[in-house]
XYZ file of N, CA and C in Angstrom:
588
model
N 91.494 0.514 31.491
C 90.607 1.465 30.807
C 89.236 0.806 30.552
N 89.268 -0.423 29.987
C 88.034 -1.154 29.713
C 87.276 -1.440 30.994
N 88.022 -1.825 32.056
C 87.364 -2.137 33.349
C 86.697 -0.895 33.890
N 87.367 0.231 33.762
C 86.793 1.538 34.296
C 85.506 1.843 33.555
N 85.574 1.688 32.170
C 84.379 2.006 31.358
C 83.247 1.068 31.687
N 83.520 -0.268 31.925
C 82.497 -1.212 32.308
C 81.918 -0.861 33.616
N 82.735 -0.425 34.566
C 82.295 -0.022 35.891
C 81.366 1.181 35.805
N 81.765 2.178 34.966
C 80.927 3.374 34.810
C 79.612 3.037 34.164
N 79.653 2.160 33.127
C 78.435 1.675 32.499
C 77.492 0.962 33.452
N 78.045 0.093 34.309
C 77.287 -0.647 35.286
C 76.637 0.321 36.280
N 77.382 1.306 36.733
C 76.866 2.283 37.652
C 75.731 3.137 36.997
N 75.942 3.481 35.745
C 74.976 4.265 35.002
C 73.702 3.471 34.777
N 73.833 2.179 34.427
C 72.682 1.311 34.292
C 71.903 1.106 35.588
N 72.651 0.999 36.687
C 72.046 0.858 37.986
C 71.248 2.103 38.343
N 71.863 3.281 38.051
C 71.187 4.539 38.308
C 69.911 4.644 37.515
N 69.954 4.263 36.177
C 68.787 4.334 35.327
C 67.658 3.411 35.864
N 68.034 2.225 36.292
C 67.072 1.266 36.814
C 66.369 1.847 38.082
N 67.220 2.424 38.953
C 66.674 3.050 40.163
C 65.726 4.245 39.833
N 66.132 5.039 38.868
C 65.327 6.200 38.444
C 64.033 5.741 37.829
N 64.070 4.690 37.041
C 62.848 4.106 36.453
C 61.908 3.609 37.526
N 62.453 2.931 38.536
C 61.626 2.454 39.654
C 60.964 3.616 40.372
N 61.729 4.676 40.629
C 61.229 5.878 41.306
C 60.074 6.518 40.525
N 60.299 6.670 39.197
C 59.267 7.263 38.344
C 58.027 6.388 38.361
N 58.184 5.063 38.262
C 57.019 4.160 38.331
C 56.244 4.261 39.592
N 56.987 4.253 40.727
C 56.317 4.376 42.038
C 55.561 5.729 42.184
N 56.229 6.807 41.705
C 55.601 8.114 41.750
C 54.349 8.157 40.877
N 54.421 7.576 39.710
C 53.266 7.530 38.800
C 52.135 6.734 39.426
N 52.460 5.601 40.021
C 51.454 4.727 40.675
C 50.789 5.470 41.789
N 51.564 6.227 42.564
C 51.020 6.981 43.689
C 50.075 8.050 43.218
N 50.446 8.759 42.116
C 49.568 9.806 41.571
C 48.274 9.190 41.057
N 48.309 8.065 40.388
C 47.117 7.406 39.888
C 46.203 7.014 41.037
N 46.775 6.482 42.144
C 46.010 6.116 43.303
C 45.325 7.301 43.936
N 46.056 8.430 44.032
C 45.470 9.655 44.614
C 44.279 10.125 43.766
N 44.493 10.137 42.430
C 43.443 10.610 41.516
C 42.214 9.725 41.588
N 42.386 8.384 41.646
C 41.280 7.475 41.755
C 40.538 7.652 43.083
N 41.287 7.815 44.163
C 40.639 8.026 45.472
C 39.818 9.293 45.477
N 40.345 10.368 44.850
C 39.620 11.656 44.771
C 38.375 11.495 43.977
N 38.452 10.746 42.858
C 37.293 10.527 41.994
C 36.232 9.727 42.703
N 36.613 8.662 43.433
C 35.659 7.879 44.162
C 35.024 8.683 45.235
N 35.819 9.450 45.990
C 35.327 10.320 47.059
C 34.333 11.330 46.525
N 34.671 11.922 45.346
C 33.770 12.923 44.732
C 32.461 12.309 44.352
N 32.479 11.049 43.811
C 31.284 10.373 43.436
C 30.411 10.071 44.664
N 31.043 9.613 45.713
C 30.302 9.328 46.918
C 29.670 10.586 47.459
N 30.375 11.717 47.439
C 29.833 12.977 47.913
C 28.610 13.363 47.137
N 28.603 13.126 45.829
C 27.459 13.504 45.025
C 26.257 12.652 45.339
N 26.495 11.488 45.968
C 25.442 10.577 46.341
C 25.046 10.730 47.827
N 25.447 11.835 48.410
C 25.093 12.088 49.819
C 24.119 13.273 49.910
N 23.022 13.014 50.589
C 22.027 14.064 50.771
C 22.037 14.574 52.201
N 22.021 15.909 52.328
C 21.955 16.542 53.636
C 20.575 16.979 53.892
N 19.841 16.370 54.845
C 18.489 16.690 55.117
C 18.453 17.402 56.514
N 18.088 18.637 56.478
C 18.070 19.435 57.743
C 16.631 19.548 58.274
N 16.431 19.042 59.498
C 15.120 19.105 60.119
C 15.083 20.330 61.070
N 14.154 21.199 60.846
C 14.055 22.435 61.619
C 14.077 22.162 63.117
N 15.030 22.829 63.853
C 15.080 22.727 65.283
C 15.658 21.422 65.816
N 15.981 20.454 64.900
C 16.464 19.170 65.396
C 17.918 18.868 64.972
N 18.243 19.229 63.694
C 19.608 18.953 63.245
C 19.625 18.333 61.860
N 20.765 17.823 61.514
C 21.034 17.295 60.138
C 21.049 15.794 60.073
N 20.418 15.254 59.014
C 20.471 13.840 58.727
C 21.205 13.657 57.423
N 22.225 12.777 57.417
C 22.961 12.491 56.168
C 22.503 11.161 55.589
N 22.091 11.216 54.356
C 21.569 10.008 53.682
C 22.473 9.653 52.506
N 23.063 8.447 52.570
C 23.842 7.938 51.435
C 22.883 7.337 50.429
N 22.858 7.887 49.227
C 21.947 7.369 48.192
C 22.560 6.082 47.645
N 21.686 5.190 47.155
C 22.077 3.870 46.635
C 21.681 3.671 45.184
N 22.391 4.328 44.245
C 22.065 4.143 42.831
C 22.307 2.694 42.381
N 23.082 1.949 43.112
C 23.281 0.532 42.784
C 21.981 -0.278 42.962
N 21.117 0.202 43.877
C 19.873 -0.488 44.147
C 18.703 0.059 43.328
N 18.708 1.405 43.154
C 17.551 2.049 42.503
C 18.001 3.260 41.665
N 18.637 2.982 40.532
C 19.180 4.119 39.720
C 18.171 5.112 39.268
N 16.997 4.691 38.846
C 15.977 5.612 38.342
C 15.443 6.456 39.478
N 15.164 5.838 40.621
C 14.644 6.562 41.785
C 15.701 7.564 42.312
N 16.981 7.131 42.426
C 18.037 8.059 42.883
C 18.160 9.271 41.972
N 18.119 9.034 40.669
C 18.215 10.108 39.742
C 17.060 11.134 39.915
N 15.860 10.595 40.165
C 14.729 11.493 40.344
C 14.801 12.234 41.686
N 15.210 11.568 42.745
C 15.344 12.193 44.061
C 16.377 13.314 43.953
N 17.476 13.088 43.233
C 18.467 14.155 43.031
C 17.928 15.375 42.330
N 17.088 15.114 41.287
C 16.433 16.202 40.569
C 15.552 17.034 41.529
N 14.753 16.329 42.318
C 13.849 17.013 43.231
C 14.608 17.769 44.327
N 15.697 17.153 44.827
C 16.523 17.838 45.845
C 17.129 19.090 45.250
N 17.708 19.002 44.046
C 18.366 20.153 43.455
C 17.411 21.278 43.096
N 16.112 20.912 42.846
C 15.104 21.921 42.500
C 14.540 22.593 43.789
N 14.914 22.092 44.978
C 14.405 22.613 46.235
C 13.013 22.132 46.566
N 12.576 21.078 45.914
C 11.228 20.524 46.104
C 10.888 20.203 47.552
N 11.875 19.592 48.257
C 11.613 19.115 49.628
C 11.693 20.189 50.697
N 12.256 21.344 50.374
C 12.434 22.388 51.367
C 11.071 22.876 51.886
N 10.851 22.841 53.177
C 9.647 23.285 53.826
C 8.571 22.226 53.941
N 8.858 21.003 53.437
C 7.821 19.959 53.549
C 7.793 19.321 54.932
N 6.677 18.782 55.312
C 6.495 18.191 56.652
C 6.680 16.704 56.701
N 7.020 16.199 57.872
C 6.988 14.750 58.123
C 5.526 14.511 58.618
N 4.624 14.247 57.579
C 3.214 14.253 57.868
C 2.695 12.979 58.520
N 3.486 11.886 58.372
C 3.068 10.610 58.925
C 4.270 9.943 59.652
N 4.131 9.818 60.929
C 5.257 9.270 61.723
C 4.700 8.308 62.774
N 5.092 7.053 62.642
C 4.636 5.988 63.553
C 5.835 5.548 64.388
N 5.748 5.806 65.704
C 6.855 5.472 66.641
C 7.281 4.042 66.460
N 8.563 3.826 66.353
C 9.152 2.488 66.176
C 9.016 1.897 64.819
N 8.388 2.599 63.880
C 8.173 2.086 62.526
C 8.828 2.984 61.494
N 8.257 4.180 61.235
C 8.830 4.998 60.182
C 8.334 6.440 60.250
N 9.105 7.344 59.577
C 8.776 8.760 59.466
C 8.668 9.088 57.948
N 7.506 9.590 57.514
C 7.245 9.807 56.091
C 7.107 11.250 55.769
N 7.697 11.659 54.620
C 7.621 13.045 54.122
C 7.590 13.074 52.636
N 7.710 14.234 52.047
C 7.804 14.375 50.594
C 6.528 14.734 49.910
N 5.465 15.078 50.700
C 4.182 15.437 50.132
C 3.974 16.944 50.227
N 3.857 17.641 49.108
C 3.616 19.096 49.152
C 2.287 19.445 49.764
N 1.307 18.534 49.724
C 0.006 18.780 50.356
C 0.048 18.618 51.857
N 1.024 17.861 52.326
C 1.211 17.662 53.757
C 0.259 16.656 54.398
N -0.444 15.863 53.562
C -1.416 14.930 54.157
C -1.326 13.521 53.555
N -0.312 13.320 52.735
C -0.113 12.004 52.126
C -0.784 11.813 50.773
N -1.413 12.877 50.256
C -2.153 12.753 48.993
C -1.381 13.323 47.782
N -0.312 14.047 48.016
C 0.387 14.776 46.970
C 1.729 14.185 46.525
N 2.252 14.766 45.497
C 3.532 14.360 44.987
C 4.084 15.366 43.986
N 5.045 14.949 43.190
C 5.651 15.869 42.225
C 4.970 15.753 40.851
N 4.110 14.760 40.718
C 3.362 14.567 39.458
C 4.027 13.619 38.500
N 5.026 12.851 38.998
C 5.709 11.911 38.108
C 5.929 10.561 38.840
N 5.219 9.563 38.447
C 5.375 8.238 39.088
C 6.667 7.569 38.610
N 7.205 6.726 39.482
C 8.419 6.042 39.251
C 8.207 4.532 39.169
N 8.948 3.874 38.330
C 8.817 2.384 38.276
C 9.334 1.753 39.546
N 8.742 0.666 39.926
C 9.257 -0.107 41.101
C 10.663 -0.580 40.867
N 11.488 -0.448 41.845
C 12.852 -0.982 41.808
C 13.114 -1.763 43.101
N 12.260 -2.776 43.279
C 12.265 -3.596 44.493
C 13.522 -4.475 44.530
N 14.102 -4.604 45.693
C 15.249 -5.521 45.929
C 14.971 -6.265 47.248
N 15.882 -7.165 47.555
C 15.758 -7.916 48.798
C 16.405 -7.160 49.981
N 16.809 -5.921 49.764
C 17.457 -5.103 50.792
C 16.529 -5.014 51.995
N 17.062 -5.236 53.191
C 16.322 -5.253 54.421
C 15.977 -3.850 54.871
N 14.755 -3.651 55.290
C 14.312 -2.376 55.879
C 14.658 -2.404 57.386
N 15.797 -1.741 57.672
C 16.287 -1.657 59.038
C 16.258 -0.198 59.490
N 16.544 0.061 60.784
C 16.577 1.496 61.190
C 17.528 2.284 60.299
N 17.011 3.394 59.760
C 17.806 4.256 58.881
C 17.646 4.000 57.425
N 16.955 2.895 57.067
C 16.735 2.613 55.641
C 15.761 3.691 55.093
N 16.088 4.211 53.890
C 15.271 5.214 53.247
C 14.598 4.588 52.033
N 13.283 4.638 52.005
C 12.530 3.916 50.975
C 11.399 4.751 50.434
N 10.930 4.441 49.238
C 9.860 5.197 48.644
C 8.483 4.755 49.137
N 7.684 5.743 49.468
C 6.249 5.447 49.816
C 5.516 5.268 48.493
N 4.418 4.551 48.530
C 3.648 4.324 47.354
C 2.192 3.905 47.745
N 1.292 3.931 46.737
C -0.068 3.416 46.904
C -0.045 1.911 46.634
N -1.192 1.299 46.352
C -1.264 -0.120 46.058
C -0.497 -0.525 44.830
N -0.523 0.311 43.817
C 0.162 0.078 42.558
C 1.678 0.103 42.798
N 2.417 -0.961 42.496
C 3.868 -0.940 42.720
C 4.611 0.132 42.027
N 4.024 0.668 40.937
C 4.663 1.758 40.167
C 4.084 3.135 40.483
N 3.605 3.300 41.675
C 2.959 4.565 42.050
C 3.819 5.492 42.919
N 5.077 5.113 43.197
C 5.948 5.988 44.021
C 6.165 7.259 43.217
N 6.338 8.372 43.950
C 6.520 9.683 43.311
C 7.596 10.422 44.058
N 7.238 11.283 45.004
C 8.211 12.066 45.743
C 8.247 11.745 47.199
N 7.184 11.054 47.654
C 7.091 10.722 49.104
C 8.069 9.549 49.437
N 8.707 9.703 50.581
C 9.623 8.634 51.043
C 9.498 8.552 52.536
N 10.035 7.471 53.069
C 10.040 7.261 54.535
C 11.409 6.791 54.979
N 11.699 7.079 56.247
C 12.914 6.602 56.937
C 12.517 5.669 58.008
N 13.012 4.455 57.998
C 12.651 3.495 59.005
C 13.184 3.889 60.375
N 12.331 3.794 61.384
C 12.739 4.063 62.742
C 13.063 2.764 63.481
N 12.628 1.644 62.934
C 12.887 0.296 63.477
C 12.954 -0.716 62.419
N 13.105 -1.957 62.796
C 13.134 -3.045 61.843
C 11.763 -3.261 61.216
N 11.756 -3.393 59.854
C 10.467 -3.589 59.153
C 10.609 -4.612 58.064
N 10.888 -5.868 58.431
C 11.108 -6.902 57.392
C 9.874 -7.151 56.492
N 8.710 -6.844 56.985
C 7.510 -7.037 56.140
C 7.492 -6.111 54.903
N 8.376 -5.132 54.868
C 8.428 -4.179 53.706
C 9.456 -4.695 52.658
N 10.314 -5.604 53.021
C 11.396 -6.068 52.139
C 10.811 -6.608 50.851
N 11.414 -6.135 49.729
C 10.967 -6.620 48.440
C 9.638 -6.030 47.944
N 9.100 -5.082 48.722
C 7.769 -4.512 48.357
C 7.837 -2.974 48.170
N 8.969 -2.415 48.576
C 9.150 -0.939 48.454
C 10.562 -0.673 47.948
N 10.728 0.402 47.218
C 12.020 0.733 46.611
C 12.949 1.423 47.641
N 13.963 0.681 48.063
C 15.005 1.248 48.934
C 15.964 2.021 48.096
N 16.215 3.255 48.446
C 17.148 4.109 47.655
C 18.197 4.823 48.478
N 18.220 4.561 49.785
C 19.259 5.206 50.599
C 19.328 4.689 51.975
N 20.341 5.172 52.714
C 20.558 4.747 54.088
C 21.074 5.936 54.920
N 20.489 6.123 56.086
C 21.036 7.201 56.981
C 22.391 6.777 57.460
N 23.400 7.591 57.255
C 24.770 7.295 57.672
C 25.177 8.213 58.842
N 24.408 9.254 59.109
C 24.668 10.125 60.241
C 23.415 10.853 60.599
N 23.130 11.036 61.860
C 21.972 11.801 62.321
C 20.757 10.934 62.602
N 20.928 9.672 62.874
C 19.803 8.822 63.231
C 19.116 9.337 64.483
N 19.880 9.979 65.356
C 19.268 10.541 66.572
C 18.280 11.658 66.235
N 18.587 12.385 65.144
C 17.696 13.425 64.668
C 16.413 12.783 64.161
N 16.546 11.724 63.359
C 15.382 11.002 62.814
C 14.498 10.509 63.943
N 15.113 9.944 64.975
C 14.342 9.397 66.087
C 13.617 10.527 66.886
N 14.119 11.743 66.706
C 13.502 12.887 67.414
C 12.365 13.561 66.642
N 12.138 13.170 65.396
C 11.056 13.741 64.642
C 9.740 13.546 65.358
N 8.897 14.567 65.328
C 7.589 14.573 66.016
C 6.764 13.340 65.629
N 6.291 12.578 66.582
C 5.551 11.362 66.326
C 4.083 11.701 66.060
N 3.422 10.844 65.343
C 2.013 11.030 65.040
C 1.097 10.215 65.969
N -0.185 10.332 65.720
C -1.190 9.647 66.526
C -1.345 8.170 66.004
N -1.005 7.203 66.844
C -1.085 5.850 66.378
C -2.549 5.435 66.016
N -3.519 6.154 66.556
C -4.936 5.852 66.242
C -5.395 6.520 64.956
N -4.527 7.360 64.376
C -4.864 8.076 63.148
C -3.826 7.732 62.057
N -3.343 6.485 62.077
C -2.371 6.014 61.092
C -1.115 6.876 61.065
N -0.734 7.416 62.221
C 0.537 8.192 62.343
C 0.415 9.598 61.901
N -0.754 10.124 61.649
C -0.950 11.504 61.264
C -0.436 12.441 62.363
N 0.353 13.455 61.980
C 1.042 14.301 62.925
C 0.357 15.665 62.970
N -0.083 16.106 64.173
C -0.774 17.372 64.271
C 0.184 18.554 64.284
N 1.401 18.356 64.832
C 2.384 19.444 64.858
C 3.671 18.921 64.263
N 3.726 18.699 62.941
C 4.825 17.950 62.345
C 6.174 18.678 62.282
N 7.230 17.862 62.327
C 8.564 18.381 62.110
C 8.674 18.726 60.607
N 9.524 19.703 60.303
C 9.633 20.240 58.954
C 11.036 20.141 58.418
N 11.190 19.807 57.126
C 12.482 19.847 56.442
C 12.788 21.292 56.123
N 13.779 21.845 56.789
C 14.146 23.239 56.523
C 14.895 23.359 55.178
N 15.728 22.344 54.922
C 16.426 22.256 53.610
C 16.882 20.862 53.350
N 17.033 20.564 52.087
C 17.514 19.267 51.644
C 18.399 19.507 50.432
N 19.613 19.075 50.549
C 20.551 19.383 49.408
C 21.567 18.252 49.227
N 22.196 18.240 48.053
C 23.269 17.254 47.797
C 24.560 17.817 48.392
N 25.360 16.960 48.993
C 26.618 17.375 49.564
C 27.592 17.862 48.531
C-alpha cells in the first residue's frame, strides 16, 4: 500500500513538473511574440512611404538613433501633409536629389530650423540627409537622397534615414542642369509622403 502511494505520488510529481515546464515554455513563447510585434510596430512607425508621381514608391527607414530631433520633426511634417505636392527642385546626376522646399527653388522651408545632429555615418547611395545653408543649424524641411557615394558630406550634414526599397525610383527622378547647380526645369513631384 505504501509502495503504491509512493508510486502515485512520484507520477503526480512528474506530471506537475512536466505541466510547469509546458506553462513556462508557453509563457516564454507568448512573451517572444509580443516583443516581436512591438519591435515590428516600432519599425513600421519609423518607415516613410514617399510616392513620386509617375515613378513609384520609395521606402525610407528613419534613423532616430542618429538624429532624434530631426526624425521627430520630419514625422510631424509628414503627418501634416507638408511634403505632398513638393518638387525635387535640385537633382545632380550621380550625386543627389533634393526636395522639401514649398517655394520649389531651394529658398523655402517650414519656418523652423533644426539643430545639427552630425554623425560619422557615410553618405552612400540611398542615404537621406538634411539640406542646409552655411550655418550648421540651418536645416529645416529640405532634404536630399544620395544617388551616389558622397564621402565629402560625412560629418557635415544630418543623416536621418536610408532608402530600403525603391532606389530605382530615386534614380529615375528627373535630373537637373549640371550648369545650373542641378536646377530642374521639369521636376519630379512627391504625390504623397506618409508614415507606414
